[in-house]
Coordinates of C-alpha atoms in Angstrom, one line a residue:
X491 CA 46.6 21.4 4.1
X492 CA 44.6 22.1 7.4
X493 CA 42.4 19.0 8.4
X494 CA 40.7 21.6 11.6
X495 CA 40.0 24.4 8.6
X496 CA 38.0 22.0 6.9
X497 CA 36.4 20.6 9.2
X498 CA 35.5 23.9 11.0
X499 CA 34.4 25.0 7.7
X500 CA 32.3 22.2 7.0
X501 CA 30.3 22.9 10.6
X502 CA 29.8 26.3 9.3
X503 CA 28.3 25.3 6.0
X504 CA 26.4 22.8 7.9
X505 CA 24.7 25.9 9.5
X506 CA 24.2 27.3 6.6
X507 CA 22.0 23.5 5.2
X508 CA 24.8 24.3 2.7
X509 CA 24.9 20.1 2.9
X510 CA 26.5 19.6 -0.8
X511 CA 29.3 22.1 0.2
X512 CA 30.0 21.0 3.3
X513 CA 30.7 17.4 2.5
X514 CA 34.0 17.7 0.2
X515 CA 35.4 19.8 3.3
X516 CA 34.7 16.9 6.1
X517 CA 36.2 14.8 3.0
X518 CA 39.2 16.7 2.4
X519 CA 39.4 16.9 7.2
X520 CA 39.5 12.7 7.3
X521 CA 41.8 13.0 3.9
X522 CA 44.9 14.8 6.7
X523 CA 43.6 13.6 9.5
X524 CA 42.0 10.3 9.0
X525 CA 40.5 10.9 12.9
X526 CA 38.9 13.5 12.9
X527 CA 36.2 13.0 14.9
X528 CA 34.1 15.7 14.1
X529 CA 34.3 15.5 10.4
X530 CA 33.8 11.7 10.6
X531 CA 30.3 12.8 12.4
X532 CA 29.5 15.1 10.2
X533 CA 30.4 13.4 7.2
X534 CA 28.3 10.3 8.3
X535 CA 25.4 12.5 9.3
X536 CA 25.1 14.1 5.9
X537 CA 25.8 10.8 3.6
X538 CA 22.5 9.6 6.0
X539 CA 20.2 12.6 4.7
X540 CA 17.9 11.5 2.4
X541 CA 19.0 13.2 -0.7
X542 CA 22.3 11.5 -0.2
X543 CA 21.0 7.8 0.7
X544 CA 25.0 6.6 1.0
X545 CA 23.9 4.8 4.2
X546 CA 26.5 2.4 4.2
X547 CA 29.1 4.5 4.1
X548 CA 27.5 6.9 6.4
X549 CA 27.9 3.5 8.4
X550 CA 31.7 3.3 8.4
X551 CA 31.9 6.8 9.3
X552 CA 29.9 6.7 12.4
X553 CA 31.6 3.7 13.4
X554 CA 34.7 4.7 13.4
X555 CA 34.2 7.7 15.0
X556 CA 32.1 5.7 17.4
X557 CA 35.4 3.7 18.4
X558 CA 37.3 7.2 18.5
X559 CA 35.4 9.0 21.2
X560 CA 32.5 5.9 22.6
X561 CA 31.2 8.6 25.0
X562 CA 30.1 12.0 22.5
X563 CA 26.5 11.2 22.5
X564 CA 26.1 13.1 19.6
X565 CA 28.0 10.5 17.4
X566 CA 26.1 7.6 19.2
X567 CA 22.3 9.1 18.5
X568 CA 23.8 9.9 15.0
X569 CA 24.6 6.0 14.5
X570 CA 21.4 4.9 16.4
X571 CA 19.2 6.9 14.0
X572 CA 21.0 5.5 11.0
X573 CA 21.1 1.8 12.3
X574 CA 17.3 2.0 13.3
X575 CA 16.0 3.7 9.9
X576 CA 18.3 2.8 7.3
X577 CA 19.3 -1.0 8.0
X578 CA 16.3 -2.5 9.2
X579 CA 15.4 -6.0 11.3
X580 CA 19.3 -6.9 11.3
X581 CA 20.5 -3.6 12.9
X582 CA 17.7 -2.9 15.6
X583 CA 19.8 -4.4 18.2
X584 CA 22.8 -2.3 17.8
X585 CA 20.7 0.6 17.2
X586 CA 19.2 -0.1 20.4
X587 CA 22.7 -0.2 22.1
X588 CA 24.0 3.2 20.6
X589 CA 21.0 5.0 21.4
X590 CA 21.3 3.7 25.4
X591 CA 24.9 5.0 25.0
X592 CA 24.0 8.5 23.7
X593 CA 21.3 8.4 26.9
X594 CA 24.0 8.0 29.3
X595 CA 26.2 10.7 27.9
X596 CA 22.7 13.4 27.3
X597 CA 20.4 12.0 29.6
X598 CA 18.3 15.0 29.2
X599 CA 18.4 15.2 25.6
X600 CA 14.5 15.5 24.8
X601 CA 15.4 14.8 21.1
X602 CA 17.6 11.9 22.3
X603 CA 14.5 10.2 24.1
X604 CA 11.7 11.5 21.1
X605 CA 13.7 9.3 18.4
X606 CA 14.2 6.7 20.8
X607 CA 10.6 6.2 21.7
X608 CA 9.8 6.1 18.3
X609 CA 12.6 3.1 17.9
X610 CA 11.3 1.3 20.9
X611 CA 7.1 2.1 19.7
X612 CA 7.5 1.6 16.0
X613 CA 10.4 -0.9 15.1
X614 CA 10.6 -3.1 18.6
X615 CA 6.9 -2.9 19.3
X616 CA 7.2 -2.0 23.0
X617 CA 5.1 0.3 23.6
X618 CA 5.5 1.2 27.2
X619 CA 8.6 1.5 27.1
X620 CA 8.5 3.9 24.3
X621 CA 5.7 5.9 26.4
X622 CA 8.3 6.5 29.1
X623 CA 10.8 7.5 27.1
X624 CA 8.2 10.3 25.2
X625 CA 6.9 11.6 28.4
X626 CA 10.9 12.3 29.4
X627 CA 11.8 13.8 26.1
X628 CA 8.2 15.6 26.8
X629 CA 9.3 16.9 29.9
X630 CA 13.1 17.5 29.0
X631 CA 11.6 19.8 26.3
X632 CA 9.0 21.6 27.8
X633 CA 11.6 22.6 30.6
X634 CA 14.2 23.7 27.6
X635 CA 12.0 26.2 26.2
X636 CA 11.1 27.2 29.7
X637 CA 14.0 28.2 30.7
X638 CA 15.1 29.7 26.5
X639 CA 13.9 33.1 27.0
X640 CA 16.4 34.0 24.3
X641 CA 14.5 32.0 21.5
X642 CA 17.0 30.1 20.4
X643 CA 16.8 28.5 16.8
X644 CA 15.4 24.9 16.6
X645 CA 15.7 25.2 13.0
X646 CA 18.7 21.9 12.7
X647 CA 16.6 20.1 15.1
X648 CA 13.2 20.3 13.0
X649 CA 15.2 19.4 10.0
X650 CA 16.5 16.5 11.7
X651 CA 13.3 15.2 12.1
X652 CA 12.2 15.4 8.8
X653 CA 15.2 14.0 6.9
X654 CA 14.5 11.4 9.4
X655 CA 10.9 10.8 8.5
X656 CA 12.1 10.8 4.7
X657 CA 14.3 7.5 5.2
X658 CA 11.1 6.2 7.3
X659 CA 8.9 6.6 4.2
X660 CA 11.8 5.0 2.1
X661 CA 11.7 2.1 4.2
X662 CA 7.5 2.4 4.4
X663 CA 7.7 3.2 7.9
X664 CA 5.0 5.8 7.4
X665 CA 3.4 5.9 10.8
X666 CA 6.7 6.2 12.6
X667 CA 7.6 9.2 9.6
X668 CA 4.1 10.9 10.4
X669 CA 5.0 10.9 14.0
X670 CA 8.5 12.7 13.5
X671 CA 6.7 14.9 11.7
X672 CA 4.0 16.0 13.9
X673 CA 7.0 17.1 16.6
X674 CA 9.2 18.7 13.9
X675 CA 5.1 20.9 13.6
X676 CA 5.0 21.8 17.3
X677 CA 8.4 22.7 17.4
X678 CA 8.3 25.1 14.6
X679 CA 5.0 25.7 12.6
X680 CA 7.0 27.5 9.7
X681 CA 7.5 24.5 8.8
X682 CA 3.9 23.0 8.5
X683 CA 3.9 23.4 4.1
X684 CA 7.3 21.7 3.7
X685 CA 5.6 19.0 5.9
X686 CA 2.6 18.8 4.6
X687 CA 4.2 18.3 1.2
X688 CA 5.6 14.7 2.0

């Protein structure tokens, strides 16, 4: 049995927002290879989607993967977003932490500095700090679809913001859901309905 198969599957069905098919292939990837990085990502970011709600043990997965490779920014705005929406007062400051450690590794991630100036606006209540940090992921964006004359796909992105939002409005963090969803509208206005619906 082929733990990179599975895993590379999973990324593909992942592409796909085949979600429910991709998780027992990141399962069956940790299952031979209990390190696999990328499944242990994947795997934690799709228990923390809001029609899975297994945040705990999208918890362990991120963590450990954390402690694998402390540097792949990806897994540490993955963890930071869980922390943040999911766990509440007792988590904010290790949220905090993991999100300053995917900024070191993407410091121009606009999405990266977006979800972290809602963190810093919304759950710590400083608000100029989180200003900062909008105007960069402001300015990070508007110079990435400068300079994507191909039109790349934002499609994963949106929908990151809006599974996001969900777990806000679980935890009636509405304000700080209605402003992931006003940037998941500008960044793609197909969108707007399935917004508009929650």
């Amino acid at each position: 049995q082929n733990s990179k198969f599975h895993s590379v599957y999973g990324v593909f069905l992942i592409q796909q927002e085949k979600f429910n098919d991709a998780k027992p292939h990141f399962e069956k990837a940790i299952k031979y290879d209990p390190n696999n990085i990328i499944s242990l990502n994947n795997l934690g970011w799709i228990l923390s989607l809001s029609r899975f709600s297994q945040y705990q043990e999208a918890k362990n997965y991120l963590l450990k993967a954390s402690k694998l490779r402390p540097t792949n920014a990806s897994i540490q705005f993955n963890l930071a977003r869980l922390l943040a929406h999911a766990f509440g007062r007792e988590e904010l400051q290790n949220a905090k932490r993991y999100y300053l450690a995917a900024l070191t590794n993407d410091a121009q991630n606009s999405h990266i500095h977006f979800f972290y100036a809602v963190f810093l606006t919304f759950m710590l209540k400083d608000k100029i700090s989180g200003k900062k940090h909008l105007k960069k992921s402001q300015d990070f964006l508007q110079n990435s679809m400068s300079s994507n004359k191909d039109g790349t796909d934002m499609t994963f992105e949106v929908n990151g913001y809006i599974e996001h939002a969900k777990i806000l409005q679980q935890e009636s963090k509405f304000e700080a859901a209605r402003f992931l969803l006003q940037r998941a509208v500008k960044l793609d206005m197909t969108k707007r309905r399935e917004i508009m619906e929650l």
